[in-house]
Tab-separated table of C-alpha atoms and ligand atoms in Angstrom:
chain	number	residue	atom	x	y	z
A	886	MET	CA	0.147	-0.049	-0.022
A	887	ALA	CA	2.501	2.605	1.180
A	888	GLU	CA	4.209	2.258	-2.456
A	889	PHE	CA	1.441	3.815	-3.902
A	890	SER	CA	0.449	6.458	-1.539
A	891	ILE	CA	0.169	10.015	-2.579
A	892	ASP	CA	2.645	12.506	-0.929
A	893	ARG	CA	0.204	15.165	0.472
A	894	PHE	CA	2.990	17.197	1.119
A	895	VAL	CA	4.576	17.295	-2.289
A	896	ASP	CA	4.361	21.009	-2.931
A	897	ARG	CA	5.494	21.928	0.637
A	898	TYR	CA	9.073	20.668	0.606
A	899	ALA	CA	12.079	23.023	0.531
A	900	ALA	CA	14.028	22.899	-2.988
A	901	ARG	CA	16.889	21.320	-1.117
A	902	ALA	CA	14.731	18.156	-0.198
A	903	ALA	CA	14.909	17.297	-4.012
A	904	GLY	CA	18.597	16.615	-3.620
A	905	MET	CA	18.098	14.155	-0.736
A	906	THR	CA	17.280	11.144	-3.110
A	907	ALA	CA	17.606	7.451	-2.052
A	908	SER	CA	20.397	5.461	-3.675
A	909	GLU	CA	18.948	3.450	-6.887
A	910	VAL	CA	20.736	0.100	-5.355
A	911	ARG	CA	19.096	0.788	-1.818
A	912	ALA	CA	16.600	-2.027	-2.322
A	913	LEU	CA	19.338	-4.432	-3.374
A	914	PHE	CA	21.351	-3.773	-0.296
A	915	ALA	CA	18.275	-5.138	1.763
A	916	VAL	CA	18.711	-8.180	-0.173
A	917	ALA	CA	22.404	-8.239	0.377
A	918	SER	CA	22.387	-8.364	4.038
A	919	ARG	CA	20.908	-11.759	3.635
A	920	PRO	CA	23.312	-14.170	5.436
A	921	GLU	CA	24.108	-16.069	2.369
A	922	VAL	CA	25.271	-13.134	0.524
A	923	VAL	CA	28.928	-12.082	1.150
A	924	SER	CA	28.484	-8.365	1.411
A	925	LEU	CA	31.704	-6.600	0.505
A	926	ALA	CA	29.428	-3.507	0.218
A	927	GLY	CA	29.192	-1.964	3.861
A	928	GLY	CA	31.983	-0.254	5.611
A	929	MET	CA	31.079	-1.671	9.107
A	930	PRO	CA	33.797	-1.847	11.537
A	931	TYR	CA	34.555	-5.446	12.929
A	932	VAL	CA	33.095	-4.657	16.419
A	933	ARG	CA	33.545	-8.096	17.470
A	934	ALA	CA	37.051	-7.651	18.034
A	935	LEU	CA	36.093	-5.360	20.939
A	936	PRO	CA	36.933	-6.988	24.020
A	937	GLY	CA	33.118	-7.208	25.422
A	938	ALA	CA	33.935	-7.695	29.010
A	939	ASP	CA	35.911	-4.371	28.983
A	940	VAL	CA	33.280	-2.487	27.139
A	941	MET	CA	30.524	-3.913	29.708
A	942	GLU	CA	33.035	-2.735	32.590
A	943	VAL	CA	33.226	0.642	31.076
A	944	ALA	CA	29.449	1.031	30.764
A	945	ARG	CA	28.843	-0.284	34.293
A	946	THR	CA	31.426	2.112	35.669
A	947	VAL	CA	30.000	5.018	34.005
A	948	LEU	CA	26.586	4.423	35.001
A	949	ALA	CA	27.628	3.339	38.571
A	950	GLU	CA	29.927	6.091	39.291
A	951	HIS	CA	28.733	9.049	36.991
A	952	GLY	CA	24.988	8.250	36.443
A	953	ASP	CA	23.541	11.790	37.333
A	954	VAL	CA	25.930	13.319	34.529
A	955	ALA	CA	25.602	10.449	32.183
A	956	LEU	CA	21.843	10.413	32.021
A	957	GLN	CA	21.466	14.479	31.926
A	958	TYR	CA	21.994	16.797	28.925
A	959	GLY	CA	25.659	18.290	28.462
A	960	GLY	CA	27.253	21.242	26.920
A	961	GLY	CA	27.176	21.585	23.037
A	962	GLN	CA	30.964	21.710	22.719
A	963	GLY	CA	31.212	18.275	24.453
A	964	SER	CA	32.320	17.254	27.682
A	965	PRO	CA	35.992	18.911	28.582
A	966	GLY	CA	37.160	15.486	29.722
A	967	LEU	CA	36.259	13.720	26.616
A	968	ARG	CA	37.972	16.447	24.550
A	969	GLU	CA	41.067	16.066	26.628
A	970	ARG	CA	41.114	12.293	25.580
A	971	LEU	CA	40.286	13.338	21.953
A	972	VAL	CA	43.561	15.723	22.170
A	973	MET	CA	45.476	12.605	23.228
A	974	LEU	CA	44.302	10.701	20.266
A	975	MET	CA	45.345	13.198	17.928
A	976	ALA	CA	48.648	13.478	19.395
A	977	ALA	CA	49.082	9.989	18.572
A	978	GLU	CA	48.958	11.318	14.848
A	979	GLY	CA	51.127	13.941	15.332
A	980	ILE	CA	48.611	17.012	15.846
A	981	VAL	CA	49.047	19.369	18.597
A	982	ALA	CA	45.771	20.588	19.633
A	983	ASP	CA	43.968	22.381	22.428
A	984	PRO	CA	40.548	20.833	24.089
A	985	GLU	CA	39.100	24.329	23.738
A	986	ASP	CA	39.642	24.102	19.840
A	987	VAL	CA	37.506	20.507	19.559
A	988	VAL	CA	33.784	20.246	19.142
A	989	VAL	CA	32.155	16.844	19.831
A	990	ALA	CA	29.893	15.821	17.162
A	991	THR	CA	27.394	12.565	16.728
A	992	GLY	CA	30.043	11.056	14.618
A	993	ALA	CA	32.237	12.797	12.079
A	994	GLN	CA	29.298	12.539	9.694
A	995	GLN	CA	27.442	15.111	11.955
A	996	ALA	CA	30.461	17.328	11.589
A	997	LEU	CA	30.439	16.982	7.791
A	998	ASP	CA	26.729	18.319	7.798
A	999	LEU	CA	27.565	21.150	10.333
A	1000	LEU	CA	30.341	22.348	8.324
A	1001	GLY	CA	27.807	22.192	5.079
A	1002	LYS	CA	25.575	24.276	7.074
A	1003	LEU	CA	27.928	26.744	8.076
A	1004	PHE	CA	30.028	27.319	4.995
A	1005	ILE	CA	27.735	26.450	1.902
A	1006	ASP	CA	25.121	28.617	0.243
A	1007	PRO	CA	23.357	27.237	-2.688
A	1008	GLY	CA	25.492	27.367	-5.970
A	1009	ASP	CA	28.781	27.477	-3.839
A	1010	VAL	CA	31.544	25.652	-5.130
A	1011	VAL	CA	33.079	22.678	-3.169
A	1012	ALA	CA	36.195	20.712	-4.283
A	1013	VAL	CA	36.160	17.257	-3.556
A	1014	GLU	CA	38.315	14.218	-4.436
A	1015	ALA	CA	36.895	12.121	-7.314
A	1016	PRO	CA	35.694	9.603	-6.397
A	1017	ALA	CA	34.745	10.994	-2.749
A	1018	TYR	CA	33.286	9.646	0.522
A	1019	VAL	CA	29.652	9.490	-0.537
A	1020	GLY	CA	28.385	10.476	3.160
A	1021	ALA	CA	30.362	13.914	2.381
A	1022	LEU	CA	28.670	14.228	-0.897
A	1023	THR	CA	25.275	13.671	0.619
A	1024	ALA	CA	25.813	15.946	3.697
A	1025	PHE	CA	27.109	18.745	1.685
A	1026	GLY	CA	24.848	18.015	-1.127
A	1027	ALA	CA	21.739	19.173	1.179
A	1028	TYR	CA	23.275	22.613	1.150
A	1029	GLN	CA	23.112	22.701	-2.680
A	1030	PRO	CA	26.535	23.459	-3.630
A	1031	ARG	CA	28.198	22.847	-7.094
A	1032	PHE	CA	30.949	20.199	-6.731
A	1033	LEU	CA	34.565	20.657	-8.245
A	1034	PRO	CA	35.631	17.127	-8.569
A	1035	ILE	CA	39.406	16.783	-8.849
A	1036	GLU	CA	41.034	13.403	-9.993
A	1037	ILE	CA	42.977	11.228	-7.670
A	1038	ASP	CA	45.635	8.333	-8.459
A	1039	ASP	CA	47.778	6.204	-6.364
A	1040	ASP	CA	49.220	9.290	-4.597
A	1041	GLY	CA	45.962	10.939	-3.762
A	1042	MET	CA	44.313	13.948	-5.008
A	1043	LEU	CA	45.968	15.423	-8.250
A	1044	VAL	CA	46.721	18.759	-6.628
A	1045	ASP	CA	47.864	20.196	-9.923
A	1046	GLU	CA	44.426	19.888	-11.172
A	1047	LEU	CA	43.185	21.964	-8.193
A	1048	GLU	CA	45.584	24.470	-8.879
A	1049	GLN	CA	44.504	24.705	-12.797
A	1050	ALA	CA	41.172	25.060	-11.466
A	1051	LEU	CA	41.835	27.946	-9.357
A	1052	VAL	CA	43.946	29.613	-12.171
A	1053	ARG	CA	40.683	29.240	-14.432
A	1054	GLY	CA	38.848	31.105	-11.762
A	1055	GLU	CA	37.099	28.671	-9.484
A	1056	ARG	CA	36.981	29.528	-5.997
A	1057	PRO	CA	35.925	26.776	-3.831
A	1058	LYS	CA	34.560	27.791	-0.477
A	1059	PHE	CA	36.855	24.836	1.030
A	1060	VAL	CA	38.402	21.815	-0.481
A	1061	TYR	CA	37.383	18.333	1.392
A	1062	THR	CA	39.916	15.176	1.326
A	1063	VAL	CA	40.304	11.996	3.046
A	1064	PRO	CA	44.180	11.816	2.667
A	1065	ASN	CA	44.862	8.544	4.627
A	1066	PHE	CA	43.562	5.379	3.274
A	1067	GLY	CA	40.647	7.228	1.783
A	1068	ASN	CA	37.003	5.910	1.262
A	1069	PRO	CA	36.190	4.671	-1.176
A	1070	THR	CA	39.709	4.361	-2.768
A	1071	GLY	CA	42.116	3.068	0.180
A	1072	VAL	CA	44.514	5.606	-1.436
A	1073	THR	CA	46.753	7.850	0.548
A	1074	MET	CA	48.035	11.146	-0.345
A	1075	SER	CA	51.853	11.760	-0.732
A	1076	ALA	CA	53.986	13.757	1.325
A	1077	GLU	CA	54.489	15.865	-1.496
A	1078	ARG	CA	51.035	16.340	-2.650
A	1079	ARG	CA	50.151	17.308	0.945
A	1080	GLN	CA	52.799	20.176	1.289
A	1081	HIS	CA	51.679	21.450	-2.311
A	1082	LEU	CA	47.836	21.018	-1.100
A	1083	VAL	CA	48.387	23.160	1.840
A	1084	ALA	CA	50.641	25.495	0.292
A	1085	LEU	CA	48.234	26.165	-2.632
A	1086	CYS	CA	45.145	26.504	-0.463
A	1087	ARG	CA	47.042	28.941	2.187
A	1088	GLU	CA	47.832	31.154	-0.771
A	1089	ALA	CA	44.389	31.275	-1.952
A	1090	SER	CA	42.778	31.434	1.306
A	1091	ILE	CA	40.694	28.166	0.742
A	1092	PRO	CA	40.043	26.328	4.026
A	1093	ILE	CA	40.858	22.498	3.681
A	1094	VAL	CA	38.437	19.977	5.557
A	1095	GLU	CA	40.664	17.070	6.392
A	1096	ASP	CA	38.346	13.870	7.123
A	1097	ASN	CA	40.781	11.259	8.889
A	1098	PRO	CA	38.716	8.379	10.154
A	1099	TYR	CA	41.284	5.415	9.074
A	1100	GLY	CA	44.511	7.236	9.995
A	1101	LEU	CA	45.264	4.761	13.126
A	1102	LEU	CA	44.312	1.713	10.951
A	1103	ARG	CA	47.720	1.653	9.198
A	1104	PHE	CA	49.143	-1.850	8.075
A	1105	GLU	CA	52.350	-1.007	7.230
A	1106	GLY	CA	54.879	2.051	6.355
A	1107	GLU	CA	55.411	5.140	8.238
A	1108	PRO	CA	52.372	7.761	8.463
A	1109	GLU	CA	52.563	10.782	6.404
A	1110	ALA	CA	51.990	14.194	8.256
A	1111	CYS	CA	48.376	15.207	8.765
A	1112	LEU	CA	47.328	18.253	6.905
A	1113	ARG	CA	46.514	19.821	10.135
A	1114	SER	CA	49.928	19.433	11.600
A	1115	LEU	CA	51.158	21.164	8.401
A	1116	ASP	CA	48.896	24.172	8.534
A	1117	PRO	CA	46.833	24.395	11.820
A	1118	GLU	CA	45.266	27.727	10.855
A	1119	ASN	CA	43.951	26.901	7.513
A	1120	VAL	CA	43.005	23.232	8.132
A	1121	ILE	CA	39.512	22.035	9.865
A	1122	TYR	CA	40.303	18.483	11.010
A	1123	LEU	CA	37.855	15.825	11.621
A	1124	GLY	CA	38.093	12.718	13.645
A	1125	THR	CA	35.933	9.946	14.834
A	1126	VAL	CA	36.123	6.762	17.396
A	1127	SER	CA	33.846	4.683	14.855
A	1128	LYS	CA	36.951	2.828	13.604
A	1129	THR	CA	39.254	2.791	16.691
A	1130	PHE	CA	36.303	1.932	19.264
A	1131	SER	CA	32.895	1.867	18.189
A	1132	PRO	CA	30.595	3.447	15.630
A	1133	GLY	CA	27.771	2.676	18.066
A	1134	VAL	CA	28.741	5.516	20.488
A	1135	ARG	CA	28.581	7.977	17.552
A	1136	VAL	CA	31.458	10.199	18.903
A	1137	GLY	CA	33.312	12.216	16.273
A	1138	TRP	CA	34.733	15.794	16.302
A	1139	ALA	CA	35.958	18.775	14.761
A	1140	LEU	CA	39.318	20.650	15.414
A	1141	ALA	CA	39.363	24.214	14.224
A	1142	GLU	CA	40.319	27.751	14.939
A	1143	GLN	CA	38.269	29.597	17.618
A	1144	SER	CA	36.695	31.544	14.924
A	1145	VAL	CA	35.319	28.451	13.437
A	1146	VAL	CA	34.446	26.803	17.089
A	1147	GLN	CA	31.910	29.308	18.059
A	1148	PRO	CA	29.551	29.158	15.129
A	1149	LEU	CA	30.166	25.555	14.939
A	1150	VAL	CA	29.069	24.802	18.635
A	1151	LEU	CA	25.823	27.132	17.815
A	1152	ALA	CA	25.137	24.891	14.824
A	1153	LYS	CA	25.624	21.680	16.982
A	1154	GLU	CA	23.306	23.111	19.459
A	1155	SER	CA	20.573	23.662	17.115
A	1156	ALA	CA	20.928	20.319	15.391
A	1157	ASP	CA	20.521	18.378	18.696
A	1158	LEU	CA	21.545	20.356	21.779
A	1159	CYS	CA	24.495	18.135	22.743
A	1160	SER	CA	25.864	14.677	22.151
A	1161	SER	CA	24.892	12.083	24.572
A	1162	ASN	CA	26.564	12.325	27.909
A	1163	LEU	CA	26.403	8.680	28.209
A	1164	THR	CA	28.376	7.674	25.099
A	1165	MET	CA	30.793	10.643	25.755
A	1166	LEU	CA	31.739	9.271	29.025
A	1167	MET	CA	31.845	5.705	27.942
A	1168	THR	CA	34.349	6.920	25.106
A	1169	GLU	CA	36.300	9.138	27.615
A	1170	HIS	CA	36.870	6.023	29.935
A	1171	TRP	CA	37.625	3.852	27.271
A	1172	PHE	CA	40.582	5.935	25.756
A	1173	SER	CA	41.559	6.686	29.568
A	1174	ASN	CA	43.218	3.320	29.654
A	1175	ASP	CA	46.339	3.720	27.510
A	1176	GLU	CA	46.986	-0.092	27.504
A	1177	ARG	CA	43.688	-0.972	26.767
A	1178	TRP	CA	42.671	1.212	23.756
A	1179	ARG	CA	46.151	0.522	22.185
A	1180	GLY	CA	45.997	-3.290	22.590
A	1181	THR	CA	42.467	-3.064	20.863
A	1182	LEU	CA	43.687	-0.931	18.072
A	1183	VAL	CA	46.528	-3.602	17.466
A	1184	GLY	CA	43.906	-6.113	17.211
A	1185	PHE	CA	41.813	-4.236	14.832
A	1186	VAL	CA	44.890	-3.544	12.712
A	1187	ASP	CA	46.007	-7.316	12.707
A	1188	THR	CA	42.434	-8.262	11.722
A	1189	TYR	CA	42.098	-5.886	9.044
A	1190	ARG	CA	45.429	-6.244	7.377
A	1191	SER	CA	44.776	-10.448	7.242
A	1192	ARG	CA	41.570	-9.399	5.543
A	1193	ARG	CA	43.184	-6.964	3.118
A	1194	ASP	CA	45.732	-9.504	2.394
A	1195	VAL	CA	43.116	-12.393	1.451
A	1196	MET	CA	41.046	-10.058	-0.489
A	1197	LEU	CA	44.081	-8.755	-2.539
A	1198	GLU	CA	45.089	-12.220	-3.089
A	1199	ALA	CA	41.876	-13.424	-4.078
A	1200	LEU	CA	41.637	-10.525	-6.634
A	1201	ASP	CA	44.836	-11.399	-8.166
A	1202	GLU	CA	43.588	-15.187	-8.574
A	1203	HIS	CA	39.980	-14.468	-10.018
A	1204	LEU	CA	40.002	-10.897	-11.422
A	1205	GLY	CA	43.758	-10.749	-12.340
A	1206	VAL	CA	42.989	-10.622	-16.097
A	1207	ASP	CA	39.636	-8.537	-16.211
A	1208	ALA	CA	40.382	-5.726	-13.760
A	1209	THR	CA	42.885	-3.271	-11.990
A	1210	TRP	CA	42.556	-2.382	-8.161
A	1211	THR	CA	44.344	-0.208	-5.391
A	1212	ARG	CA	46.467	-1.797	-2.907
A	1213	PRO	CA	45.785	-0.086	0.337
A	1214	ARG	CA	48.081	0.282	3.272
A	1215	GLY	CA	45.609	0.821	5.622
A	1216	GLY	CA	41.682	1.500	6.269
A	1217	PHE	CA	38.751	-0.745	4.787
A	1218	TYR	CA	38.622	-0.341	1.069
A	1219	VAL	CA	39.769	-1.808	-2.200
A	1220	TRP	CA	38.815	0.524	-5.317
A	1221	VAL	CA	38.250	-2.012	-8.153
A	1222	THR	CA	38.172	-0.737	-12.335
A	1223	VAL	CA	36.627	-3.212	-14.584
A	1224	PRO	CA	36.631	-2.948	-18.413
A	1225	ALA	CA	34.946	0.181	-19.567
A	1226	TRP	CA	32.073	-1.624	-21.321
A	1227	LEU	CA	30.973	-3.155	-17.953
A	1228	ASP	CA	28.536	-1.555	-15.809
A	1229	THR	CA	28.592	-2.127	-12.086
A	1230	LYS	CA	25.437	-0.763	-11.145
A	1231	ALA	CA	23.576	-2.769	-13.886
A	1232	LEU	CA	25.729	-5.832	-12.629
A	1233	LEU	CA	24.822	-5.566	-9.088
A	1234	ALA	CA	21.590	-7.553	-9.338
A	1235	ALA	CA	23.288	-10.512	-11.020
A	1236	ALA	CA	26.171	-10.328	-8.303
A	1237	VAL	CA	23.652	-10.517	-5.549
A	1238	GLU	CA	22.131	-13.426	-7.238
A	1239	ARG	CA	25.549	-15.019	-7.092
A	1240	ARG	CA	25.572	-14.157	-3.499
A	1241	VAL	CA	28.063	-11.110	-3.418
A	1242	ALA	CA	27.534	-7.375	-3.067
A	1243	TYR	CA	29.810	-4.249	-3.626
A	1244	VAL	CA	29.005	-0.560	-3.984
A	1245	PRO	CA	28.872	0.668	-7.679
A	1246	GLY	CA	31.306	3.244	-8.539
A	1247	THR	CA	28.862	5.896	-9.667
A	1248	ALA	CA	27.781	6.258	-5.879
A	1249	PHE	CA	31.100	8.306	-5.211
A	1250	TYR	CA	31.098	10.726	-7.935
A	1251	PRO	CA	29.000	13.951	-7.961
A	1252	ASP	CA	28.731	13.965	-11.740
A	1253	GLY	CA	27.763	10.439	-12.748
A	1254	ARG	CA	31.323	8.866	-13.628
A	1255	GLY	CA	32.563	5.411	-12.043
A	1256	ALA	CA	30.279	3.263	-14.292
A	1257	ASN	CA	32.908	0.594	-14.499
A	1258	GLN	CA	34.447	1.072	-10.892
A	1259	MET	CA	33.404	-0.729	-7.512
A	1260	ARG	CA	34.150	-0.369	-3.732
A	1261	LEU	CA	35.026	-3.766	-1.922
A	1262	ALA	CA	35.137	-3.483	1.889
A	1263	PHE	CA	37.371	-5.854	3.515
A	1264	CYS	CA	36.562	-5.094	7.019
A	1265	TYR	CA	33.689	-7.001	8.000
A	1266	PRO	CA	33.543	-10.325	6.383
A	1267	THR	CA	35.511	-13.197	7.633
A	1268	GLU	CA	38.674	-14.366	5.516
A	1269	ASP	CA	36.885	-17.317	4.146
A	1270	ARG	CA	33.712	-15.301	3.395
A	1271	ILE	CA	35.982	-12.683	1.410
A	1272	ARG	CA	37.712	-15.414	-0.586
A	1273	ASP	CA	34.070	-16.910	-1.389
A	1274	GLY	CA	32.897	-13.582	-2.230
A	1275	ILE	CA	35.856	-12.513	-4.759
A	1276	GLU	CA	35.617	-16.020	-6.221
A	1277	ARG	CA	31.683	-15.201	-6.943
A	1278	LEU	CA	32.630	-11.880	-8.388
A	1279	GLY	CA	35.465	-12.907	-10.561
A	1280	SER	CA	33.184	-15.561	-12.051
A	1281	LEU	CA	30.495	-12.817	-12.885
A	1282	VAL	CA	32.952	-10.569	-14.421
A	1283	HIS	CA	34.520	-13.424	-16.372
A	1284	ASP	CA	31.235	-14.756	-17.599
A	1285	GLU	CA	30.328	-11.269	-18.690
A	1286	THR	CA	33.376	-10.742	-20.473
A	1287	GLU	CA	32.933	-13.932	-22.570
A	1288	LEU	CA	29.380	-12.902	-23.152
A	1289	TYR	CA	30.887	-9.412	-24.473
A	1290	ARG	CA	33.277	-10.985	-26.433
A	1291	SER	CA	31.088	-13.671	-28.265
A	1292	LEU	CA	28.867	-10.797	-29.172
A	1293	GLN	CA	31.458	-8.839	-30.365
A	1294	GLY	CA	32.358	-11.762	-32.821
B	1621	PLP	C1	35.746	9.309	5.242
B	1621	PLP	C2	34.650	9.147	6.267
B	1621	PLP	N1	34.100	10.267	6.889
B	1621	PLP	C3	33.181	9.988	7.947
B	1621	PLP	C4	32.595	9.047	8.220
B	1621	PLP	C5	31.578	8.873	9.162
B	1621	PLP	O1	31.910	8.436	10.550
B	1621	PLP	P1	31.234	8.663	11.959
B	1621	PLP	O2	30.915	7.158	12.098
B	1621	PLP	O3	32.362	8.987	12.900
B	1621	PLP	O4	29.975	9.222	11.591
B	1621	PLP	C6	33.208	7.856	7.599
B	1621	PLP	C7	32.391	6.468	7.740
B	1621	PLP	O5	32.642	5.449	7.198
B	1621	PLP	C8	33.913	7.879	6.583
B	1621	PLP	O6	34.410	7.004	5.771
């Protein structure tokens, strides 16, 4: 019934609501969540790797010892104790910060939305990587910008391309980037590109929004300097505990200059008054035990590294002749490019029928590109399931290739 109901409010919505469309592949994802389907689609952290008894103890302590505060409203900027912990977490990535410059948000996702609200008027230009994190495209998209897509390669954003766009007269309100183990590509921006981006944006007075959920999930190699540490005044930094602790607590944050912090807190208060005191306290307690959070992080990194290895091996074995892909040194994702004539969105139904799912590449571009690309996440399924999933995907791509060749004669 509901499918055919008429929307009584159809002429009442604001213009921006038109941009809030459900993904065309949403219905398929409901099917993809069936247990027989290996989903390489969602970027869900493997929370089973958390020590359950420790989490339980933290929750119990918070309620037993701080119940009056935990169950109450809090301040819009987030509790001072948690902000101090977050400063310590950022120090682990080489960022020097003051708790006064931190605004806690309901996940980094809310921080993206609040930044959109603060900075974007309809028609404003926002520079994004191509492909970009789909959640940022939807969060910013609600404020009706024009996206300026900047290509990436194995060394991250092509900063030269951004520079040329500025020479052409483009004036983005800000540049959004995920420089470490990016979503969806897994690619990391090189040191040289970081220096170039920071210098270019400083010169042009264009703020950078650096979104860094995956920086601590490094499998090998040395970390590159965060953009924020290269230019603290011009970079608004976003962090989250979703990948190092739990996405269920919904704790993310923005680190910015005081001039941005103040309107950001007002925007935060008008969105939801404050983040949850209960989960802020749990997060503060979790990260106050150095040995525990670092030990848990090592467990996460080991799990994801093994899963990455299994996925790359399986790709070599089953898609080697038909596709190319990125080789991430951390994070959750591999980005696969198949032959130009294959449409990954059209192919998804057949993939789900063969019990494997992925996210089609078009989801990550603001301009409809990416039809022959897909994002594979190795974070959630077990190694055996990743192997099975890639084998199924390989046989599908192989069969489609045979069919295409036979039709071409
Ligand atoms: C690049 C990027 N930014 C932000 C987020 C949202 O994180 P949070 O759970 O903190 O809202 C994600 C989640 O996958 C992400 O990949």
